[in-house]
Every structure is written in structure tokens, then in C-alpha cells.
Amino acid sequence: MTTSLFISDLHLDPARPEGIQLFDDFIRNKAVNADQLFILGDLFEYWLGDDACEHSGYQAISESLAVLDGHNTKLYFMHGNRDFLVGTGFASSVSSSLLPDPTVFRLNDQDVLLMHGDSLCTDDVAHQQFRAATRSEEWQNNILSKTIHEREEFARQLRMNSQKGNTEKSESIMDVNQAAVEAAMQEHNVRLLIHGHTHRTAIHEFQLAGKTAHRIVLGDWYKKGNYLEHDQTKFSLFSYPDDTMLASIKITKESSPTTLKKRQA
Ligand code: MN
């Protein structure tokens, strides 16, 4: 049996060295003991291109990730809406596999849908337009052809606009749309979805085409860390570094849940 860990939305930024330190602790003390680690987007607060890694002060993070290789922990990396410019150069430098969003991954004997989560926030029309534009090869080639300084300025403006935009948007607009969740799960024929992005840590249970389905949401790392652990049939959300269990669920192959421990914190 394989032990897997899932994290997302660390938003690592050299301006917050304590966040980078917490991530390094997590890699060295927790992730090295797992068979595989999935980073489901927004590991970085922003990513200006693989050629700007050193300039942006991200080397320490690369060094942390490289520790996994020495412990035979397989690393999977999915783009978020902040770090979608991470390319194969960076991915291979830390021996990670880039996962498309969405990806159906077979965990032990169960298919699980992995996403960053922003594509499910369909009520946020402005974000979906931005997402569609920035995921085109043409847009990416154009931005990557600019100098690092120009890209930095562009990223700074994006963050300012995003902060301004988000304070004007209602809470519900910034959460996932349940119909979009169900459509994605039906399309990929899964009963379990794991994603981040909304920073609303939880395990949701609902009915999907007459069967019980689950959506596990990873949290952000702004105040403290958190991770999802999968061991055999059990999925458990923990905070980090205190390892307090936030929620846990046991899902058997027939997808009949036997326990759902409600969030305590
Ligand atoms: Mn995000």
C-alpha cells in the first residue's frame, strides 16, 4: 500500500521567510516518510518563469523539494492560478512530474480526480476569462519573452487587481460551484475529488447520481500548514506542524463511506 500526502496553496514568497521555513520542515520531517507527495497548485505566490527562479529568491524551495528525491518520495506538481508558468525546466530540476489540471489518478485501487480548484469557481466570470486567456500558449510565450523586470511589474499589477477584485466579490462567488463540481466528477467517472484554491479546508459528502461522493478541500498555509494524508482506505486532513486531525473519512472500493469525522477546529 502506498502512503500519499497532498498539499496546496502554500503561496510561498521570499517576503514571508517563515512560510518557506515551515514548508522546509514539512518536507524534511513529514513528506520524506511518504511514498508520494502531490502539490495541487499555488505552491508559489507567483512564478515569473523558470528562468526567474533564482532572481525571485525561490532557490531555498527548490532545495527543499530536492530532498524528496533522496528519500524516494515521488513528487507530483499541478499548476495553480498563481504559478501556472512553472515549466518542465523547474519540474525536472526538482525531479517532479507535472500533472495536468484535471488529472484522474489511481490511488491504490481507487480513481481520484485531482484539480487545483479555480476552474470550478464558475460563478467568478472574471477569473474564468483571465484563466482562459493566460493558459493559451500564445499568451504564455508573449509573457515569457519579456524581461524578468517587466514580468515582475506585470505580476505586481495582477496581484493588486486581484486583491481589489476579491474584496468586491461575494463569498459565494469565490467558492466552487456545486454544479461544476458534479459535472467534472461525472465527466471523469469518479466519486472522489481533491482540490485546493478556495482555502476552505473540509471534507464534503453529497449524493452524485444516486451514490455517495466526496470532495476534499485542502487549506492554505498562511497562518499554519495543513495536509491530507491517504493511507490504504483512509483520507485524513491534518494541520501542520501540530498534526491535529481536522477531518477524516474512510472510503472503501465500493465507495460506501463508513465513517465521517466532522471537522473539529
Ligand atoms: Mn489558487
Short mmCIF file of C-alpha atoms and ligand atoms in Angstrom, two decimals:
data_model
loop_
_atom_site.label_atom_id
_atom_site.label_comp_id
_atom_site.label_asym_id
_atom_site.label_seq_id
_atom_site.Cartn_x
_atom_site.Cartn_y
_atom_site.Cartn_z
CA MET A 1 0.00 0.00 0.00
CA THR A 2 1.18 3.48 -0.85
CA THR A 3 1.07 6.44 1.50
CA SER A 4 0.28 9.74 -0.19
CA LEU A 5 0.30 13.32 1.01
CA PHE A 6 -1.49 16.25 -0.62
CA ILE A 7 -0.87 19.95 -0.11
CA SER A 8 -1.75 23.14 -1.98
CA ASP A 9 -1.95 26.91 -1.65
CA LEU A 10 1.26 27.44 0.30
CA HIS A 11 1.72 30.74 -1.57
CA LEU A 12 5.43 30.66 -0.74
CA ASP A 13 7.03 34.05 -1.04
CA PRO A 14 10.54 35.16 -0.03
CA ALA A 15 8.79 38.13 1.63
CA ARG A 16 7.44 35.60 4.19
CA PRO A 17 10.51 33.52 5.15
CA GLU A 18 8.61 31.82 8.00
CA GLY A 19 6.33 30.20 5.39
CA ILE A 20 9.33 28.86 3.49
CA GLN A 21 10.79 27.53 6.75
CA LEU A 22 7.53 25.76 7.65
CA PHE A 23 7.45 24.16 4.21
CA ASP A 24 11.05 23.02 4.58
CA ASP A 25 10.17 21.43 7.96
CA PHE A 26 7.22 19.69 6.35
CA ILE A 27 9.37 18.27 3.57
CA ARG A 28 12.14 17.07 5.86
CA ASN A 29 10.01 15.76 8.74
CA LYS A 30 6.81 14.61 7.09
CA ALA A 31 6.95 14.28 3.31
CA VAL A 32 10.15 12.20 3.25
CA ASN A 33 8.24 9.41 5.03
CA ALA A 34 5.52 9.25 2.35
CA ASP A 35 5.69 7.33 -0.91
CA GLN A 36 4.37 10.29 -2.87
CA LEU A 37 3.63 13.98 -2.41
CA PHE A 38 1.08 15.85 -4.53
CA ILE A 39 1.28 19.63 -4.70
CA LEU A 40 -2.05 20.74 -6.16
CA GLY A 41 -1.19 24.28 -7.18
CA ASP A 42 -0.15 27.64 -5.80
CA LEU A 43 3.00 26.38 -4.13
CA PHE A 44 4.36 29.79 -5.09
CA GLU A 45 2.77 33.17 -4.53
CA TYR A 46 3.74 33.90 -8.12
CA TRP A 47 6.04 32.39 -10.71
CA LEU A 48 7.59 34.56 -13.39
CA GLY A 49 9.08 31.74 -15.46
CA ASP A 50 11.66 29.03 -14.77
CA ASP A 51 14.44 31.41 -15.82
CA ALA A 52 13.45 33.80 -12.99
CA CYS A 53 13.59 31.22 -10.16
CA GLU A 54 16.88 32.44 -8.76
CA HIS A 55 16.01 36.10 -9.26
CA SER A 56 12.75 35.62 -7.33
CA GLY A 57 14.55 34.10 -4.34
CA TYR A 58 13.00 30.68 -4.73
CA GLN A 59 16.19 28.58 -4.61
CA ALA A 60 15.58 27.54 -0.99
CA ILE A 61 12.27 26.00 -2.06
CA SER A 62 13.93 24.05 -4.88
CA GLU A 63 16.49 22.78 -2.38
CA SER A 64 13.72 21.62 -0.02
CA LEU A 65 11.92 19.80 -2.83
CA ALA A 66 15.14 18.16 -4.00
CA VAL A 67 15.39 16.43 -0.58
CA LEU A 68 12.46 14.20 -1.59
CA ASP A 69 14.39 12.59 -4.41
CA GLY A 70 16.99 11.29 -1.95
CA HIS A 71 14.23 9.63 0.08
CA ASN A 72 12.43 8.07 -2.90
CA THR A 73 9.33 10.18 -2.34
CA LYS A 74 7.73 10.70 -5.72
CA LEU A 75 6.74 14.32 -6.33
CA TYR A 76 3.76 15.43 -8.43
CA PHE A 77 3.18 19.08 -9.21
CA MET A 78 -0.01 20.67 -10.56
CA HIS A 79 -0.26 24.31 -11.59
CA GLY A 80 -2.37 26.77 -9.62
CA ASN A 81 -3.65 30.15 -10.75
CA ARG A 82 -0.52 31.81 -9.28
CA ASP A 83 2.18 29.50 -10.56
CA PHE A 84 0.82 28.31 -13.91
CA LEU A 85 4.06 29.40 -15.58
CA VAL A 86 6.05 26.67 -13.83
CA GLY A 87 7.59 24.75 -16.69
CA THR A 88 9.33 21.48 -17.38
CA GLY A 89 12.71 23.08 -16.59
CA PHE A 90 11.77 23.71 -12.98
CA ALA A 91 9.79 20.46 -12.70
CA SER A 92 12.71 18.33 -13.83
CA SER A 93 15.17 20.27 -11.66
CA VAL A 94 13.29 19.02 -8.59
CA SER A 95 12.53 15.60 -10.12
CA SER A 96 8.79 16.19 -10.19
CA SER A 97 6.15 15.18 -12.69
CA LEU A 98 3.83 17.93 -13.91
CA LEU A 99 0.20 16.85 -13.68
CA PRO A 100 -2.38 18.46 -15.97
CA ASP A 101 -5.40 20.05 -14.29
CA PRO A 102 -7.59 17.98 -14.07
CA THR A 103 -5.93 14.58 -13.60
CA VAL A 104 -7.55 11.27 -12.71
CA PHE A 105 -5.07 9.43 -10.51
CA ARG A 106 -5.39 5.84 -9.38
CA LEU A 107 -4.68 5.75 -5.64
CA ASN A 108 -4.30 2.14 -4.59
CA ASP A 109 -7.45 0.74 -6.19
CA GLN A 110 -9.47 3.93 -6.44
CA ASP A 111 -9.74 6.65 -9.10
CA VAL A 112 -9.46 10.14 -7.64
CA LEU A 113 -9.93 13.41 -9.51
CA LEU A 114 -7.21 15.95 -8.72
CA MET A 115 -7.65 19.64 -9.54
CA HIS A 116 -6.32 22.96 -8.35
CA GLY A 117 -9.94 24.09 -7.99
CA ASP A 118 -10.10 27.52 -9.60
CA SER A 119 -11.74 26.10 -12.75
CA LEU A 120 -14.65 25.02 -10.51
CA CYS A 121 -15.34 28.59 -9.40
CA THR A 122 -17.54 29.18 -12.43
CA ASP A 123 -19.52 31.98 -10.77
CA ASP A 124 -16.36 34.09 -10.87
CA VAL A 125 -16.68 35.03 -14.53
CA ALA A 126 -13.79 37.50 -14.49
CA HIS A 127 -11.42 34.84 -13.16
CA GLN A 128 -12.56 32.29 -15.73
CA GLN A 129 -11.85 34.79 -18.53
CA PHE A 130 -8.42 35.53 -17.10
CA ARG A 131 -7.75 31.81 -16.71
CA ALA A 132 -8.70 31.02 -20.31
CA ALA A 133 -6.51 33.83 -21.64
CA THR A 134 -3.42 33.02 -19.56
CA ARG A 135 -3.47 29.29 -20.29
CA SER A 136 -3.02 29.86 -24.02
CA GLU A 137 0.39 29.13 -25.47
CA GLU A 138 0.40 32.48 -27.25
CA TRP A 139 -0.17 34.44 -24.03
CA GLN A 140 2.48 32.44 -22.19
CA ASN A 141 5.07 32.81 -24.96
CA ASN A 142 4.41 36.53 -25.02
CA ILE A 143 4.87 37.00 -21.27
CA LEU A 144 7.95 34.77 -21.17
CA SER A 145 9.55 36.82 -23.95
CA LYS A 146 9.52 39.89 -21.67
CA THR A 147 12.37 40.75 -19.33
CA ILE A 148 12.17 39.46 -15.77
CA HIS A 149 11.74 43.04 -14.57
CA GLU A 150 8.77 43.57 -16.91
CA ARG A 151 7.23 40.28 -15.77
CA GLU A 152 7.69 41.30 -12.14
CA GLU A 153 5.86 44.56 -12.74
CA PHE A 154 3.07 42.69 -14.56
CA ALA A 155 2.71 40.19 -11.68
CA ARG A 156 2.60 43.03 -9.15
CA GLN A 157 -0.25 44.69 -11.04
CA LEU A 158 -2.12 41.38 -11.32
CA ARG A 159 -1.90 40.83 -7.57
CA MET A 160 -3.15 44.36 -6.89
CA ASN A 161 -6.09 43.92 -9.27
CA SER A 162 -6.86 40.50 -7.82
CA GLN A 163 -6.89 41.83 -4.25
CA LYS A 164 -9.10 44.72 -5.27
CA GLY A 165 -11.39 42.41 -7.25
CA ASN A 166 -11.65 39.85 -4.46
CA THR A 167 -12.74 42.38 -1.84
CA GLU A 168 -15.60 43.33 -4.16
CA LYS A 169 -16.70 39.74 -4.83
CA SER A 170 -19.13 37.95 -2.55
CA GLU A 171 -18.04 34.91 -0.51
CA SER A 172 -20.17 32.54 -2.60
CA ILE A 173 -18.73 33.73 -5.91
CA MET A 174 -15.26 32.80 -4.72
CA ASP A 175 -16.25 29.26 -3.73
CA VAL A 176 -16.69 26.35 -6.11
CA ASN A 177 -19.96 25.96 -7.97
CA GLN A 178 -21.58 22.66 -6.93
CA ALA A 179 -22.95 22.01 -10.44
CA ALA A 180 -19.43 22.46 -11.86
CA VAL A 181 -18.08 20.04 -9.22
CA GLU A 182 -20.66 17.41 -10.11
CA ALA A 183 -20.16 17.87 -13.86
CA ALA A 184 -16.39 17.40 -13.53
CA MET A 185 -16.83 14.31 -11.37
CA GLN A 186 -19.41 12.81 -13.75
CA GLU A 187 -17.23 13.52 -16.76
CA HIS A 188 -14.31 11.67 -15.18
CA ASN A 189 -16.49 8.99 -13.60
CA VAL A 190 -15.16 9.45 -10.06
CA ARG A 191 -16.70 9.57 -6.59
CA LEU A 192 -13.86 11.50 -5.00
CA LEU A 193 -12.41 14.90 -5.84
CA ILE A 194 -9.42 16.53 -4.12
CA HIS A 195 -8.67 20.20 -4.74
CA GLY A 196 -7.40 23.40 -3.15
CA HIS A 197 -7.66 27.05 -4.18
CA THR A 198 -10.65 28.16 -2.09
CA HIS A 199 -8.72 27.79 1.19
CA ARG A 200 -11.88 26.30 2.77
CA THR A 201 -10.48 23.14 4.37
CA ALA A 202 -13.19 20.48 4.61
CA ILE A 203 -14.47 17.06 3.60
CA HIS A 204 -17.84 17.40 1.88
CA GLU A 205 -20.20 14.49 1.37
CA PHE A 206 -23.04 14.55 -1.15
CA GLN A 207 -25.06 12.36 -3.49
CA LEU A 208 -23.92 12.05 -7.09
CA ALA A 209 -26.14 10.09 -9.48
CA GLY A 210 -27.56 8.15 -6.53
CA LYS A 211 -24.19 7.31 -4.99
CA THR A 212 -22.26 8.85 -2.13
CA ALA A 213 -19.47 11.15 -3.30
CA HIS A 214 -16.83 13.24 -1.55
CA ARG A 215 -14.96 16.46 -2.15
CA ILE A 216 -11.86 17.06 -0.06
CA VAL A 217 -10.64 20.66 0.08
CA LEU A 218 -7.06 21.42 1.07
CA GLY A 219 -6.39 24.61 3.02
CA ASP A 220 -3.89 27.41 2.65
CA TRP A 221 -0.66 27.80 4.62
CA TYR A 222 -0.92 31.46 5.62
CA LYS A 223 -1.28 31.03 9.40
CA LYS A 224 -0.24 27.40 9.72
CA GLY A 225 0.20 24.47 7.40
CA ASN A 226 -2.16 21.61 6.59
CA TYR A 227 -2.03 18.41 4.61
CA LEU A 228 -4.17 15.49 3.51
CA GLU A 229 -2.84 12.01 4.19
CA HIS A 230 -4.07 8.95 2.34
CA ASP A 231 -3.23 5.59 3.84
CA GLN A 232 -4.95 2.47 2.50
CA THR A 233 -8.64 3.46 2.59
CA LYS A 234 -8.42 6.44 4.92
CA PHE A 235 -8.15 10.12 3.98
CA SER A 236 -7.32 12.47 6.86
CA LEU A 237 -6.79 16.21 6.93
CA PHE A 238 -4.26 17.46 9.47
CA SER A 239 -2.96 20.86 10.43
CA TYR A 240 0.79 21.35 10.48
CA PRO A 241 3.11 21.42 12.42
CA ASP A 242 0.85 20.28 15.29
CA ASP A 243 -0.65 17.30 13.36
CA THR A 244 -4.14 17.97 14.74
CA MET A 245 -6.70 15.94 12.81
CA LEU A 246 -9.27 18.26 11.21
CA ALA A 247 -11.39 15.66 9.42
CA SER A 248 -11.11 12.06 8.31
CA ILE A 249 -13.01 9.66 6.11
CA LYS A 250 -12.71 6.01 5.24
CA ILE A 251 -13.65 5.16 1.67
CA THR A 252 -13.76 1.55 0.54
CA LYS A 253 -13.54 0.39 -3.07
CA GLU A 254 -17.34 0.14 -3.31
CA SER A 255 -17.30 3.80 -2.27
CA SER A 256 -19.54 3.31 0.74
CA PRO A 257 -18.16 5.58 3.43
CA THR A 258 -18.00 4.00 6.85
CA THR A 259 -17.05 7.00 8.93
CA LEU A 260 -17.03 10.71 8.55
CA LYS A 261 -15.39 12.57 11.37
CA LYS A 262 -16.58 16.14 11.30
CA ARG A 263 -14.16 18.98 11.40
CA GLN A 264 -13.29 19.84 14.98
CA ALA A 265 -11.31 23.03 14.63
MN MN B 1 -5.38 29.25 -6.25
#
